[in-house]
PDB file of C-alpha atoms in Angstrom:
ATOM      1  CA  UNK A 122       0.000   0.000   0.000  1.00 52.00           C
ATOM      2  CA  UNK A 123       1.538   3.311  -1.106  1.00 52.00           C
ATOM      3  CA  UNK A 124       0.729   6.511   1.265  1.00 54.00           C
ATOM      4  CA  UNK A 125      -0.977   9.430   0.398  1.00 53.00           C
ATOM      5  CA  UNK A 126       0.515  12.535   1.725  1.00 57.00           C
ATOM      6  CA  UNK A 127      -2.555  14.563   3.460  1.00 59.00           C
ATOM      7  CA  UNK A 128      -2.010  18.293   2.163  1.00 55.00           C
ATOM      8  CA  UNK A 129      -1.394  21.232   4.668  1.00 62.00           C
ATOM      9  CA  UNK A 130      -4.664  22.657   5.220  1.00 70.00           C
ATOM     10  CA  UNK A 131      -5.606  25.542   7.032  1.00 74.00           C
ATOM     11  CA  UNK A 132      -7.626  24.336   9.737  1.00 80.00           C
ATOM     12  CA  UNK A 133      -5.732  26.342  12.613  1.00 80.00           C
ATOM     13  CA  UNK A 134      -8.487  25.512  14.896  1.00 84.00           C
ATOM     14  CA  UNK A 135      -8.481  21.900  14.327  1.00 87.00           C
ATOM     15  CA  UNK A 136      -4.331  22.186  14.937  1.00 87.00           C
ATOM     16  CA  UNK A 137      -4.519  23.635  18.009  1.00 87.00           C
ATOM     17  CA  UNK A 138      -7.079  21.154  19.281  1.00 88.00           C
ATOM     18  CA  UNK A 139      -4.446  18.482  18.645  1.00 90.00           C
ATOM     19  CA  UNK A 140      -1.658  19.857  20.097  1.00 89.00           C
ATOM     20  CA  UNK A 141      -3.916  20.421  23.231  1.00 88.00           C
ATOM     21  CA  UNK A 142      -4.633  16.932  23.111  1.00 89.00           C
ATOM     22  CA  UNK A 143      -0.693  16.057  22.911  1.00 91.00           C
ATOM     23  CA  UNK A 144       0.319  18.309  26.030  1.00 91.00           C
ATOM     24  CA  UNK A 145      -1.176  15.432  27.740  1.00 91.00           C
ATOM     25  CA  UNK A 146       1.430  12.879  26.530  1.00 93.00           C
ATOM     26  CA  UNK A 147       4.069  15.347  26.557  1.00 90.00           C
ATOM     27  CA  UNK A 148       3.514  15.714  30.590  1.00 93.00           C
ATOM     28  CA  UNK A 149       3.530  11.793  30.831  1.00 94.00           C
ATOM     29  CA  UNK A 150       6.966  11.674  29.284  1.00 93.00           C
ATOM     30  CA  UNK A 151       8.580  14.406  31.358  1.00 93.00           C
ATOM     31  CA  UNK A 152       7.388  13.460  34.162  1.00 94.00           C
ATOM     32  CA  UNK A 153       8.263   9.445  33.466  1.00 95.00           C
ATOM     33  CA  UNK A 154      11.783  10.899  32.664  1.00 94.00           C
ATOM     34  CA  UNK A 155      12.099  12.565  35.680  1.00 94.00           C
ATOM     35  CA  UNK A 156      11.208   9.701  37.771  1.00 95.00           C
ATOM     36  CA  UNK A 157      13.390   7.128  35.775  1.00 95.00           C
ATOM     37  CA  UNK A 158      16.374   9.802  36.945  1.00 92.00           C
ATOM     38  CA  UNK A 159      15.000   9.796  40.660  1.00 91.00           C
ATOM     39  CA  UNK A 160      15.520   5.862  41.061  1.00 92.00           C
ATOM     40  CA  UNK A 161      18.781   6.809  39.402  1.00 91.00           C
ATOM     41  CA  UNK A 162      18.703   5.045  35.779  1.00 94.00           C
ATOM     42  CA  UNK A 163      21.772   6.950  33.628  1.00 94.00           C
ATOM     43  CA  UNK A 164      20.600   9.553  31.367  1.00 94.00           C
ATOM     44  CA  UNK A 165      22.119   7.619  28.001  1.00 94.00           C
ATOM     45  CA  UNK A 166      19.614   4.301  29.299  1.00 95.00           C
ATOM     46  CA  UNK A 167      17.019   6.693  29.325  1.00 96.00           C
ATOM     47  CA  UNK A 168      16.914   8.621  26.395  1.00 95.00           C
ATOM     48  CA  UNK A 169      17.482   4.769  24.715  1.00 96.00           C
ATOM     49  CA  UNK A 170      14.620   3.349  25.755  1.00 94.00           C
ATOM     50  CA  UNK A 171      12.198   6.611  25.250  1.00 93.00           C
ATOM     51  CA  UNK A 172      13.415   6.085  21.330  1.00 92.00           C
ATOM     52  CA  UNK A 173      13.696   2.221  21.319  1.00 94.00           C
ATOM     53  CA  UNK A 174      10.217   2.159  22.293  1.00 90.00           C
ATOM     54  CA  UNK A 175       8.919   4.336  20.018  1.00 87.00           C
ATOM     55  CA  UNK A 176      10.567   2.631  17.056  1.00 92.00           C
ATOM     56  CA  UNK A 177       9.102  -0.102  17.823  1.00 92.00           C
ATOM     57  CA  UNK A 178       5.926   1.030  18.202  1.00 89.00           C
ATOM     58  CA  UNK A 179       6.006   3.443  14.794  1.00 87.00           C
ATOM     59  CA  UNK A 180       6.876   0.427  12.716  1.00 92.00           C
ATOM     60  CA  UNK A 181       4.869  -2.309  14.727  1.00 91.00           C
ATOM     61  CA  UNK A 182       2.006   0.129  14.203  1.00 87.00           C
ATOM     62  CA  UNK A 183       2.395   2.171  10.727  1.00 89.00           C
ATOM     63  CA  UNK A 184       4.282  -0.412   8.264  1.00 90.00           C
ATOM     64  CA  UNK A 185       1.219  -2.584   7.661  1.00 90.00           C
ATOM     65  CA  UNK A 186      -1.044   0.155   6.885  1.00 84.00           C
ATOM     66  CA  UNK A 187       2.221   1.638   4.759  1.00 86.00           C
ATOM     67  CA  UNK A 188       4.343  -0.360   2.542  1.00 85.00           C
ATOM     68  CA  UNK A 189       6.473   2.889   1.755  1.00 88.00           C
ATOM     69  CA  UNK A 190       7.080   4.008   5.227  1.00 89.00           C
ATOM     70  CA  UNK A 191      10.146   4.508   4.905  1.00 91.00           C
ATOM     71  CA  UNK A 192      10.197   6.528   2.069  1.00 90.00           C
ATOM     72  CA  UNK A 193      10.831  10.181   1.919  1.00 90.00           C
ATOM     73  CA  UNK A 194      10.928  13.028  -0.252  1.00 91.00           C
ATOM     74  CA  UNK A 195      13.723  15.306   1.293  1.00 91.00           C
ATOM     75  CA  UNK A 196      15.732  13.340   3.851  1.00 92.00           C
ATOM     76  CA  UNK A 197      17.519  16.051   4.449  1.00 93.00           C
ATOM     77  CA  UNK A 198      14.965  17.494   5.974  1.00 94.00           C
ATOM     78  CA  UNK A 199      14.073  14.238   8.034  1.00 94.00           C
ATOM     79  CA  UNK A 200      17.407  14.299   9.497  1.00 96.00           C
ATOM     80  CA  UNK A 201      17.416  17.821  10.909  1.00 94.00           C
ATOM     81  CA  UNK A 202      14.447  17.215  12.418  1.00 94.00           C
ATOM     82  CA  UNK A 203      15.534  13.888  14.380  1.00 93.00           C
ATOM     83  CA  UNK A 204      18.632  15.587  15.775  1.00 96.00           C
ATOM     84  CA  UNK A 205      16.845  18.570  16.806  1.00 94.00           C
ATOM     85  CA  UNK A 206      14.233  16.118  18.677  1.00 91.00           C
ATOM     86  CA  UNK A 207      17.211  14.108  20.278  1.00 95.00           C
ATOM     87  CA  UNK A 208      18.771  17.986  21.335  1.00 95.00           C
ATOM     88  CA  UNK A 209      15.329  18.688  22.468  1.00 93.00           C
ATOM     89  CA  UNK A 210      14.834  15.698  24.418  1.00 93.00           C
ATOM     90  CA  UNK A 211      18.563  15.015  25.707  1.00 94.00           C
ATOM     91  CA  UNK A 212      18.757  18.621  26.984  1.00 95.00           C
ATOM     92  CA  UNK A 213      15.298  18.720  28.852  1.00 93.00           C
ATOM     93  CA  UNK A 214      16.167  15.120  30.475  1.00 94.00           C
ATOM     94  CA  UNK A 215      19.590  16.103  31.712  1.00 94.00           C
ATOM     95  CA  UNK A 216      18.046  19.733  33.050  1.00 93.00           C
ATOM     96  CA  UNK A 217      15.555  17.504  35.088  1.00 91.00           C
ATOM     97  CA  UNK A 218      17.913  16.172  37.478  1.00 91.00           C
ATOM     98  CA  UNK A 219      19.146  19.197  38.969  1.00 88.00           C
ATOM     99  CA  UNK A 220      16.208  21.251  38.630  1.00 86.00           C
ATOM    100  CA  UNK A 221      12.069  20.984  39.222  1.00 88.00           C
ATOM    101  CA  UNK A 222       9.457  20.132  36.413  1.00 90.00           C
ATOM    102  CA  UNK A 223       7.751  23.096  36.476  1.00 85.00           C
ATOM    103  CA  UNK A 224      11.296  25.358  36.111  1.00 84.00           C
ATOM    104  CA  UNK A 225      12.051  22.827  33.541  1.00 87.00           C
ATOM    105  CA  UNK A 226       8.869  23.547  31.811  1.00 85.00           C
ATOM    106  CA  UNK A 227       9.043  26.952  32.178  1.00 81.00           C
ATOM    107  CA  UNK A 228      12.222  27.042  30.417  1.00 82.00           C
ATOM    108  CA  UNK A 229      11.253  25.219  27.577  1.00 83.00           C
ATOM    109  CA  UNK A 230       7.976  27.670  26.708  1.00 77.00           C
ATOM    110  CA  UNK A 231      10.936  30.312  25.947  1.00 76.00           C
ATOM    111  CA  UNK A 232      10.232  28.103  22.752  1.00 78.00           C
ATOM    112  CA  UNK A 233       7.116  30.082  21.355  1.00 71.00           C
ATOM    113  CA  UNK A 234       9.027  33.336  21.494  1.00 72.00           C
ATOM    114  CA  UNK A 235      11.408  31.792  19.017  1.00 78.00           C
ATOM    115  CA  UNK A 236       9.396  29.900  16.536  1.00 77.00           C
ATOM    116  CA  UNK A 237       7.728  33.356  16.310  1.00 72.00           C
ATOM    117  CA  UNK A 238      11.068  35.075  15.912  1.00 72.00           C
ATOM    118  CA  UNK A 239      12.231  32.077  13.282  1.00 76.00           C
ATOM    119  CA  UNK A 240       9.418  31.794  11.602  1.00 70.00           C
ATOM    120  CA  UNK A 241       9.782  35.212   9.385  1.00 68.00           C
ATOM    121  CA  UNK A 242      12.807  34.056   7.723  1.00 69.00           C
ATOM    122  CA  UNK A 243      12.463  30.290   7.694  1.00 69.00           C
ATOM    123  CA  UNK A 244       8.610  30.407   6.614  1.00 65.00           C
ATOM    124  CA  UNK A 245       8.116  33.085   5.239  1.00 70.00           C
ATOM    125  CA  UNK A 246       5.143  34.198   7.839  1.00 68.00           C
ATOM    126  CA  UNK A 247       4.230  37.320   8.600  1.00 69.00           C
ATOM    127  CA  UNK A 248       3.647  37.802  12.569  1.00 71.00           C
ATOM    128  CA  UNK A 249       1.328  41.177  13.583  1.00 77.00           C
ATOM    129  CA  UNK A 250       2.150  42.987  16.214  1.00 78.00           C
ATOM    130  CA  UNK A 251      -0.482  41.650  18.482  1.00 81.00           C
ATOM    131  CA  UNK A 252       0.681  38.223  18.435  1.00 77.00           C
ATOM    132  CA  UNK A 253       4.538  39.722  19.110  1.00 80.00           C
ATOM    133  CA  UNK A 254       2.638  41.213  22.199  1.00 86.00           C
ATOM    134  CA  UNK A 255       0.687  38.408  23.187  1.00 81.00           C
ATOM    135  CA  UNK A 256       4.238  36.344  22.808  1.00 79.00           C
ATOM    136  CA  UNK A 257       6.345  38.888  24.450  1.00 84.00           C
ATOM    137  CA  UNK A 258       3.912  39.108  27.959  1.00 88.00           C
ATOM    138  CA  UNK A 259       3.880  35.353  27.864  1.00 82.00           C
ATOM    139  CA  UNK A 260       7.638  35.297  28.184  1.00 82.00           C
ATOM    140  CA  UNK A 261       7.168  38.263  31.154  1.00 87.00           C
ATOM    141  CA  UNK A 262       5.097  34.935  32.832  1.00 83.00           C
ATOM    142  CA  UNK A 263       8.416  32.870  32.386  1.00 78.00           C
ATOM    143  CA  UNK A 264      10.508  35.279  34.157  1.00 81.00           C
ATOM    144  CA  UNK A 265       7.889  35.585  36.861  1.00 84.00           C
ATOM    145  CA  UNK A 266       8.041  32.089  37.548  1.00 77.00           C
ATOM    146  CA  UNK A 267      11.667  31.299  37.008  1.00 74.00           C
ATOM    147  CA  UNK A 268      12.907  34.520  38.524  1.00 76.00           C
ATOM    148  CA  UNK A 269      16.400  35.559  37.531  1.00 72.00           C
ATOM    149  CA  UNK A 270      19.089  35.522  40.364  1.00 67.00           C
ATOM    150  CA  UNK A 271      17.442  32.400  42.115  1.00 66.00           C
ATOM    151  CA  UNK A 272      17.735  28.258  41.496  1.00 59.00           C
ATOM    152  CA  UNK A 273      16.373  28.736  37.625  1.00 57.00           C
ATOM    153  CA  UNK A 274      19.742  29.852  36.445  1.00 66.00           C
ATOM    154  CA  UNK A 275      21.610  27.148  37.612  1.00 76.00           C
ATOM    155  CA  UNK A 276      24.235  26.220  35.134  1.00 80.00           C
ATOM    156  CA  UNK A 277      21.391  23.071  33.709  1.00 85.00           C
ATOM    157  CA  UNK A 278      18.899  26.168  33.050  1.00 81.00           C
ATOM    158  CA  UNK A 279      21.306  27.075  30.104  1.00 84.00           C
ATOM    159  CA  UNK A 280      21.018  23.429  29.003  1.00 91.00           C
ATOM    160  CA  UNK A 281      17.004  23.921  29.181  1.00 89.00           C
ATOM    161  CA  UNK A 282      17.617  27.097  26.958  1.00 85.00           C
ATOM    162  CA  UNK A 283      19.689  25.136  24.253  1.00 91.00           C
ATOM    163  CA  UNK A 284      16.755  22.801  24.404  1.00 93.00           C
ATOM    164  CA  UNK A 285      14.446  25.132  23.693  1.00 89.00           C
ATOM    165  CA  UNK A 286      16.065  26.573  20.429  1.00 90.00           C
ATOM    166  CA  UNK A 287      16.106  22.685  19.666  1.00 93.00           C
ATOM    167  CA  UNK A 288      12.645  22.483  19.932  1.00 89.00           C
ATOM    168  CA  UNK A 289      11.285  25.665  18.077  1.00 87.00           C
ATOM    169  CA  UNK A 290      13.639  24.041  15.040  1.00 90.00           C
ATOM    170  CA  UNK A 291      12.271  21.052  15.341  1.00 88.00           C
ATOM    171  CA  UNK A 292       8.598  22.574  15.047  1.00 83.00           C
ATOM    172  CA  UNK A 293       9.721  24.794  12.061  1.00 85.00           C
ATOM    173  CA  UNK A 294      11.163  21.716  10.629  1.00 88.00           C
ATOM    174  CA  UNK A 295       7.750  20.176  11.325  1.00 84.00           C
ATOM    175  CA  UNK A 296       5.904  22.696   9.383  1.00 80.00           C
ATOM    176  CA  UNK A 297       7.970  22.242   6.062  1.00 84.00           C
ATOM    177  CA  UNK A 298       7.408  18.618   6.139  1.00 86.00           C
ATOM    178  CA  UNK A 299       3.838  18.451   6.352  1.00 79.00           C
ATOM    179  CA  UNK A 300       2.232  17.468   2.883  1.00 79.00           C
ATOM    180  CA  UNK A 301       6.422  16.385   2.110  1.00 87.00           C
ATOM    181  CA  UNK A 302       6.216  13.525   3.900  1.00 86.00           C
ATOM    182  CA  UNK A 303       3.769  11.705   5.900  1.00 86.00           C
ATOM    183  CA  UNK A 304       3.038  11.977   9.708  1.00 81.00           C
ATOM    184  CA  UNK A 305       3.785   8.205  10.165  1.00 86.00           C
ATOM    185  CA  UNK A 306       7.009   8.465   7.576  1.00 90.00           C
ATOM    186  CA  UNK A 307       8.067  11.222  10.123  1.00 89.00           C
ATOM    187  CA  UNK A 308       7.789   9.986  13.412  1.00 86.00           C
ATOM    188  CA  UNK A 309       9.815   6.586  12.439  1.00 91.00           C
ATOM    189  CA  UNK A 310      12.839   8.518  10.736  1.00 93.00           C
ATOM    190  CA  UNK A 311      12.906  10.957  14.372  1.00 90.00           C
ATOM    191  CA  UNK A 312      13.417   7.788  16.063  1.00 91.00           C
ATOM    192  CA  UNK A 313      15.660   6.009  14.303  1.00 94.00           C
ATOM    193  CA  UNK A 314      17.588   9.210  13.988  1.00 95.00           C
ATOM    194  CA  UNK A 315      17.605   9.508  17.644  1.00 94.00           C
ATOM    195  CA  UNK A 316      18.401   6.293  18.672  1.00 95.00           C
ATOM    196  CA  UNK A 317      21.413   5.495  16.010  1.00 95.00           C
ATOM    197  CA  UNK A 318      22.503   9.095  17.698  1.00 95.00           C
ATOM    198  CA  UNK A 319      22.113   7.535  21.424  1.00 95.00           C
ATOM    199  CA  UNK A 320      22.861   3.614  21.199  1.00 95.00           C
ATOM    200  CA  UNK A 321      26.793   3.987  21.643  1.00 93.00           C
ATOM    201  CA  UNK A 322      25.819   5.752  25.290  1.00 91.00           C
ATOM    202  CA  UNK A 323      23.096   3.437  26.317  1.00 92.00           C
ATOM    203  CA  UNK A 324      24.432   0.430  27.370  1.00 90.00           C
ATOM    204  CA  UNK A 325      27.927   1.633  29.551  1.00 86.00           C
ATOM    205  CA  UNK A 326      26.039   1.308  32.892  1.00 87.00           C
ATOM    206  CA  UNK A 327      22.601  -0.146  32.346  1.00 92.00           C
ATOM    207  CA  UNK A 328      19.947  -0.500  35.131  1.00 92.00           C
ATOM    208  CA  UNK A 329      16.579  -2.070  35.516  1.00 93.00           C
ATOM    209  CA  UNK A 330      14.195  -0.850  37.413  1.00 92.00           C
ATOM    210  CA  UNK A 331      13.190  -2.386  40.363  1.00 91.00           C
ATOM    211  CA  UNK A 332       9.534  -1.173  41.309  1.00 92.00           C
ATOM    212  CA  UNK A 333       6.349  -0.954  40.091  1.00 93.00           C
ATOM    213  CA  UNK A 334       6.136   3.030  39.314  1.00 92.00           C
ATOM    214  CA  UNK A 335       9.639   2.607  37.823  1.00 93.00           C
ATOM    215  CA  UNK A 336       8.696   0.074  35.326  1.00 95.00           C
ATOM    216  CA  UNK A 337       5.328   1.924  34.217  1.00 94.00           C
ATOM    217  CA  UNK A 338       7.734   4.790  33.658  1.00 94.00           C
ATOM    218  CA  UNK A 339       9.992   2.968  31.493  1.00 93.00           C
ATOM    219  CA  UNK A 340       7.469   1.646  29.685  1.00 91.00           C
ATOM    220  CA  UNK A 341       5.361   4.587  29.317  1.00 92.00           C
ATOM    221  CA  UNK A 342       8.285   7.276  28.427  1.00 92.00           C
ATOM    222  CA  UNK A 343       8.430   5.610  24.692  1.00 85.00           C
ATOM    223  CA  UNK A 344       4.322   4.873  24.126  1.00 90.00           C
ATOM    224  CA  UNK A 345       3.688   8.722  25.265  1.00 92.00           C
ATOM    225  CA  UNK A 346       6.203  10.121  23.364  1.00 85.00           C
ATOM    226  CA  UNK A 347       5.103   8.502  20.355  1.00 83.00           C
ATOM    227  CA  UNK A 348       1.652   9.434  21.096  1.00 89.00           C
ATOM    228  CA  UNK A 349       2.675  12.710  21.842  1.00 88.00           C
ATOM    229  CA  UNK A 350       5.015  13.656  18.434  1.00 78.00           C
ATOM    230  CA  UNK A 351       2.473  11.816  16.036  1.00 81.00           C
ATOM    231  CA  UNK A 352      -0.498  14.477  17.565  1.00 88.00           C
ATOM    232  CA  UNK A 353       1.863  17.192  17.270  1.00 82.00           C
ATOM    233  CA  UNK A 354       2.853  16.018  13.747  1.00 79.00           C
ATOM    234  CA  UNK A 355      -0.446  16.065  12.923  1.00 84.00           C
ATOM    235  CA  UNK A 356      -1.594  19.344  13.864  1.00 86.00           C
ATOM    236  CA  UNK A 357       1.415  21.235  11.925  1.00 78.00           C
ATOM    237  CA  UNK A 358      -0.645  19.835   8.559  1.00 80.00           C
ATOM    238  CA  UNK A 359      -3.162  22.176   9.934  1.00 85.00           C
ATOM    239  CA  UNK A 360      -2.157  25.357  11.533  1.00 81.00           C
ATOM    240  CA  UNK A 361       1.619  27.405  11.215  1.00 76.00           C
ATOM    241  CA  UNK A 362       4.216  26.863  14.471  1.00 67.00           C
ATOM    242  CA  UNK A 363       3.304  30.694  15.150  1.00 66.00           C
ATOM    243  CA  UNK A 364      -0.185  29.368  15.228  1.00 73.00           C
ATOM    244  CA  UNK A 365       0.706  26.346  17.356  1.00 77.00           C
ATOM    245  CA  UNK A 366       3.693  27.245  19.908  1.00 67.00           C
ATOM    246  CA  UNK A 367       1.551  29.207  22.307  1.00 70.00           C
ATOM    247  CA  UNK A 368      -0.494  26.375  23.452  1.00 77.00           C
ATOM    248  CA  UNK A 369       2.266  24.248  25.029  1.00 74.00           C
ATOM    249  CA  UNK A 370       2.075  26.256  27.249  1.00 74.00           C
ATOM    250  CA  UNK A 371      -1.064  23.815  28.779  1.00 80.00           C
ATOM    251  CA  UNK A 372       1.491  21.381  29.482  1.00 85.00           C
ATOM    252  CA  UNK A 373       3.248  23.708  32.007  1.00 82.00           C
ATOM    253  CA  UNK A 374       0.107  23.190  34.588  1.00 82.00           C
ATOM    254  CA  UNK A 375       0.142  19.484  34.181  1.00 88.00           C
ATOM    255  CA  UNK A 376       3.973  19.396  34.972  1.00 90.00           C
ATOM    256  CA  UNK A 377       3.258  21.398  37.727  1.00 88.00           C
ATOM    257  CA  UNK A 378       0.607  19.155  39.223  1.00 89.00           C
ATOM    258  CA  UNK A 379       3.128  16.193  38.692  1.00 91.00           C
ATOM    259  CA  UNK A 380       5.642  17.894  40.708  1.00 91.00           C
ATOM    260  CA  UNK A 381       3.433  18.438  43.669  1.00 91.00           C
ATOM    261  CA  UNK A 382       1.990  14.850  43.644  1.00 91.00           C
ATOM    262  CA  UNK A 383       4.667  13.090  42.817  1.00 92.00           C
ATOM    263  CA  UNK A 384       8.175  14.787  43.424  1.00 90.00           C
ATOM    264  CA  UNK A 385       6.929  16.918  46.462  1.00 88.00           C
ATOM    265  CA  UNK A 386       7.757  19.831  44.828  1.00 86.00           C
ATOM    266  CA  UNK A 387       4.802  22.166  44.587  1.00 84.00           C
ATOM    267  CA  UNK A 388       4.534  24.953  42.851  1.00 82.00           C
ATOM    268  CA  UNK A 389       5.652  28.780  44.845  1.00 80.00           C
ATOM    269  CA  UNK A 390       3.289  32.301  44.982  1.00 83.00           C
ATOM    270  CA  UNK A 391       5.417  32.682  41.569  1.00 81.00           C
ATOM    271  CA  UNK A 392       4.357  30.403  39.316  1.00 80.00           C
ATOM    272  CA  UNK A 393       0.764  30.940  40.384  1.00 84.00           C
ATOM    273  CA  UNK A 394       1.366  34.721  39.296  1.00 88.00           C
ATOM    274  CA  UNK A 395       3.101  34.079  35.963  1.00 83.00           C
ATOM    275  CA  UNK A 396       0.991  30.960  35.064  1.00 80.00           C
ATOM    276  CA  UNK A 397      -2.061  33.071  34.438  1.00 83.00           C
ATOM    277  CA  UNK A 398      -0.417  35.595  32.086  1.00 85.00           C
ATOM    278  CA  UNK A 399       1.003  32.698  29.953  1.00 79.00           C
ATOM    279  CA  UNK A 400      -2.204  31.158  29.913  1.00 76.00           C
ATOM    280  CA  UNK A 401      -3.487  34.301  29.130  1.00 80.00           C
ATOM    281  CA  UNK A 402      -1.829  35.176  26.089  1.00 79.00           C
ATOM    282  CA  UNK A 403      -1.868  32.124  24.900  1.00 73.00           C
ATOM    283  CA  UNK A 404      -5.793  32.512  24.762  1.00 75.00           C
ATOM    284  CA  UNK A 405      -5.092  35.673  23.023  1.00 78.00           C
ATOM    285  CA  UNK A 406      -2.992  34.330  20.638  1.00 72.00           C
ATOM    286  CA  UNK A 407      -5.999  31.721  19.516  1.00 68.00           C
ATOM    287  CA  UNK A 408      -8.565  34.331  19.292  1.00 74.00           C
ATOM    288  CA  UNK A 409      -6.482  36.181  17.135  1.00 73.00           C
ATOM    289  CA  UNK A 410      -6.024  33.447  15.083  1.00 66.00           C
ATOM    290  CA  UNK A 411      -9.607  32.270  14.947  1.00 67.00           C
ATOM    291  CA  UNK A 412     -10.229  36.211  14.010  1.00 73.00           C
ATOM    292  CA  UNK A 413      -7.487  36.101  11.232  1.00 68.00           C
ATOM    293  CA  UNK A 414      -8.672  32.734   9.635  1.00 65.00           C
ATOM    294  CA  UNK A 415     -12.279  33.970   9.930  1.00 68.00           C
ATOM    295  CA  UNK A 416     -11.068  37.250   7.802  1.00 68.00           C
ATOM    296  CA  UNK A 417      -9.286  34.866   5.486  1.00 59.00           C
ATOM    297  CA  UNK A 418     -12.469  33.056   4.612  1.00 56.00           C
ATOM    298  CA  UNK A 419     -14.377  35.517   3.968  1.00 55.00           C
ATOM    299  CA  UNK A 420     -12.144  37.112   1.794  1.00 56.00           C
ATOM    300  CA  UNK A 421     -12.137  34.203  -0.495  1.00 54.00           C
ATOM    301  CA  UNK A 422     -15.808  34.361  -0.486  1.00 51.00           C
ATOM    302  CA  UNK A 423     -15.958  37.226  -1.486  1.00 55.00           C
ATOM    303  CA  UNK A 424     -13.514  36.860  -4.641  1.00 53.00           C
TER     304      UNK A 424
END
């Protein structure tokens, strides 16, 4: 069975319903790869098993349905992409053992601010000056809640930031393969990518876990970030990273919650006070973008 390649459409709201969707899976994995580093698996083991999984499961699951899986049309492309998901992931896992999931997270949603700012030159998009503003007081929320000066800019913090510009390529990336290849074609060449990257490190000083909670995590890191990438995939056929970015934002109060329930960490007075503005503009942001595509429709009525 050859694949079609589903178009990019502009459905933005339809996009941003999936990525919602995938904050979900993305909190799972954090928070299972936080855990696997609390009952002290090595980071190498860890990344190697969130990508073995997944390989697995991307083939097990997507080469009956698609006999030319691993077929693409710009591998190029396809390999940027998997090394920016293994910086992404690599740099978020190591920044979780020395500091908490929600300064993690709150590092990592410094991410909108530069798809926006990358996605003029590598997409050609043009950003108003609403959504700069609506961006721009979501990243005032960051700095409320990681506060310069304290336990946020611990040396791993810079690590978080590296991840960060890792991730807002690999969502660019994301956005100039949709309609190139397909979602499934995508999330088995990321994997593979990733773990031919991460196999020489994996095996040095291997551990098993030893409890219940620690093997649900290592089983659950590589289904949820499957899960997780293939939504996310999905919804960049129907709405621009600009469009997108904002709303990963939900993840931050999920990663907060596991924190508190699980790490003992809880949340301080500051993240409750820069929570609500990120939240906030990132409501903005999809109004404006419901208000745009509206505008856009309407137009084409009209001609």
């Amino acid at each position: 069975m050859t694949s079609t390649i589903a178009p990019v459409e502009e459905r933005r709201s339809l996009g941003i319903g999936l990525l919602l969707f995938a904050q979900l899976f993305f909190a799972t994995l954090d928070t299972s790869a936080k855990y696997l580093s609390f009952i002290g698996l090595p980071l190498g083991e860890i990344v190697f098993i969130r990508y073995a999984v997944h390989v697995v499961l991307a083939v097990a699951l997507f080469l009956p349905l698609q006999r030319d899986l691993f077929r693409t049309r710009n591998w190029r492309l396809e390999l940027l992409r998997g090394l920016c998901l293994l910086g992404v992931t690599g740099a978020n896992f190591l920044a979780q053992r020395f500091l908490p999931l929600t300064v993690t997270g709150a590092l990592m949603f410094t991410m909108p601010l530069m798809v926006t700012a990358l996605s003029g030159p590598f997409l050609g998009e043009t950003i108003g000056w609403r959504r700069w503003m609506a961006v721009g007081i979501g990243f005032v929320g960051i700095l409320i809640i990681v506060r310069p000066g304290t336990e946020a800019f611990h040396p791993a913090s810079l690590i978080c930031l590296a991840g960060a510009l890792s991730a807002a390529f690999y969502s660019i990336i994301t956005r100039k393969l949709a309609g190139v290849d397909s979602a499934a074609t995508q999330q088995v060449y990321s994997g593979i990518i990733a773990l031919a990257c991460i196999t020489p490190f994996a095996f040095s000083n291997w551990v098993w876990p030893t409890s219940g909670g620690g093997w649900f995590a290592f089983i659950a890191i590589g289904i949820t970030g499957m899960i997780a990438h293939q939504l996310n995939t999905i919804a960049h056929r129907f709405a621009p990273p600009s469009a997108l970015a904002p709303f990963s934002y939900t993840e931050l109060l999920l990663l907060a919650l596991a924190s508190w329930l699980i790490f003992a960490e809880p949340p301080d007075a500051w993240f409750y006070l820069g929570a609500p503005i990120i939240i906030g503009s990132g409501i903005y942001i999809w109004f404006r973008e419901r208000q745009l595509n509206r505008q856009i429709t309407v137009d084409q009525v009209e001609d």
